[in-house]
DNA sequence: ATAGCCTTGACT
DNA sequence: AGTCAAGGCTAT
């Protein structure tokens, strides 16, 4: 999903992806974004939207600048590309440029510079007045001003692949290489499994990969947990009917959408799994402020996910923001399920495994803790590590017609319907018409349950001290 | 650390 | 097949 599917311009991005995968191709082909892109004639303008104070979307995502606005995250300010191959000039230093790098025309060296330094903006400082001239000769002298100029011309640091995406990319390269030398039978992501161990964590990282194991370690035996035998029981694979007629045959388009969603969700969730498992650092989770701030990475991943979701672009900008804000808490909860380790009653986080008890200790609410853990266990029993299901759930959460401040509720509802239907089809294709029903009901049941749990969590936000909350979280949770 | 070159996958 | 835009490698 990483790679060059990340296109430099929002308008083009929509078109590129939708022209192949989206249900609404006709609309997308003639999408006004594409037309606007062609008609735009001011190549060097830096759009200053009256609605947006941020100069670039990554201001939002990384929240290190002031004046953030989520609006800028979804606004497209297309610039026309240079007409010919050879008249490209690096927008940073004026050196010869070969093409777009991270959304702006730059030379190779500024491209590499940006890749190395885009996330160090608060570590490097100008030794002069912060307005050093940057040209081919002086570009090395002041990294701070060079980086600032990179941002000014529109370079986007969220286009730099993160560790997970890089690994995915390398995995693909290696897999292709292997294919060339050996047999060609390899699928990168399957959409079948509920019993899978293709949770692509290195096997040792998650303890036992099979969460359906009816075992509970002694350390996990808290009283609030349902016994495993009360959890959703999957139909053993050998019990499923053998006759292909009893399964739905997904259309090519449905398969593509499902694959896309699964991969999207997987890549935005896998970062943490790649990290080495360290000892728990409970001191990082002492109060609600810490809980909120430690969720920032998940919110960034959520933003990445929605940005890759074709249908999300069908919403107007205001609804995109509204839908995003409205789904944050539920999305975080869903992620907590994905990161939940049943055997240990813990979550895998950036800082290692954290026992779920931190939720009780940080908030002071053991009832909330019980509810949350119970939710993790019950949903995990259903979804296990199936990214297709997580992805579908995430999409259905995003397209919530009841979302606060959403204006075009009918459109949002229609989009949700589409994915509910896709979920049903998917389950029918995996578990047969006979068994799909109970999965379907179970999944939707958990989806509706999410609302009350999310409301409970939202209430503890009253405890936060806004002055101690990261800007992105302040904005997205409306804590300002 | 920088910058040029190379390899690669996605897309046209 | 060609183009584009990612990341990797490596001499400086």
Coordinates of C-alpha atoms (C1' of nucleotides) in Angstrom, one line a residue, chain A residues 4 16 108-109 116-117 139-140 146 172 176-177, chain B:
Chain A
X4 CA 4.0 4.9 -5.1
X16 CA -5.4 7.3 -9.7
X108 CA 17.8 14.4 -5.4
X109 CA 19.8 16.0 -2.6
X116 CA 16.4 12.3 6.6
X117 CA 15.3 15.4 8.5
X139 CA 22.0 24.6 1.1
X140 CA 24.3 22.7 3.4
X146 CA 16.5 24.3 4.4
X172 CA 7.5 -7.0 -1.4
X176 CA 9.3 -10.6 -5.8
X177 CA 13.0 -11.5 -6.0
Chain B
dA1 C1' 25.6 14.1 7.1
dT2 C1' 25.2 14.8 2.3
dA3 C1' 24.2 13.8 -2.4
dG4 C1' 24.2 11.2 -6.4
dC5 C1' 23.1 6.9 -8.4
dC6 C1' 20.5 2.7 -8.4
dT7 C1' 16.5 -0.4 -7.8
dT8 C1' 11.9 -1.1 -7.4
dG9 C1' 6.6 -1.1 -7.8
dA10 C1' 2.6 1.3 -9.3
dC11 C1' 0.6 3.3 -12.7
dT12 C1' -0.1 5.0 -17.7

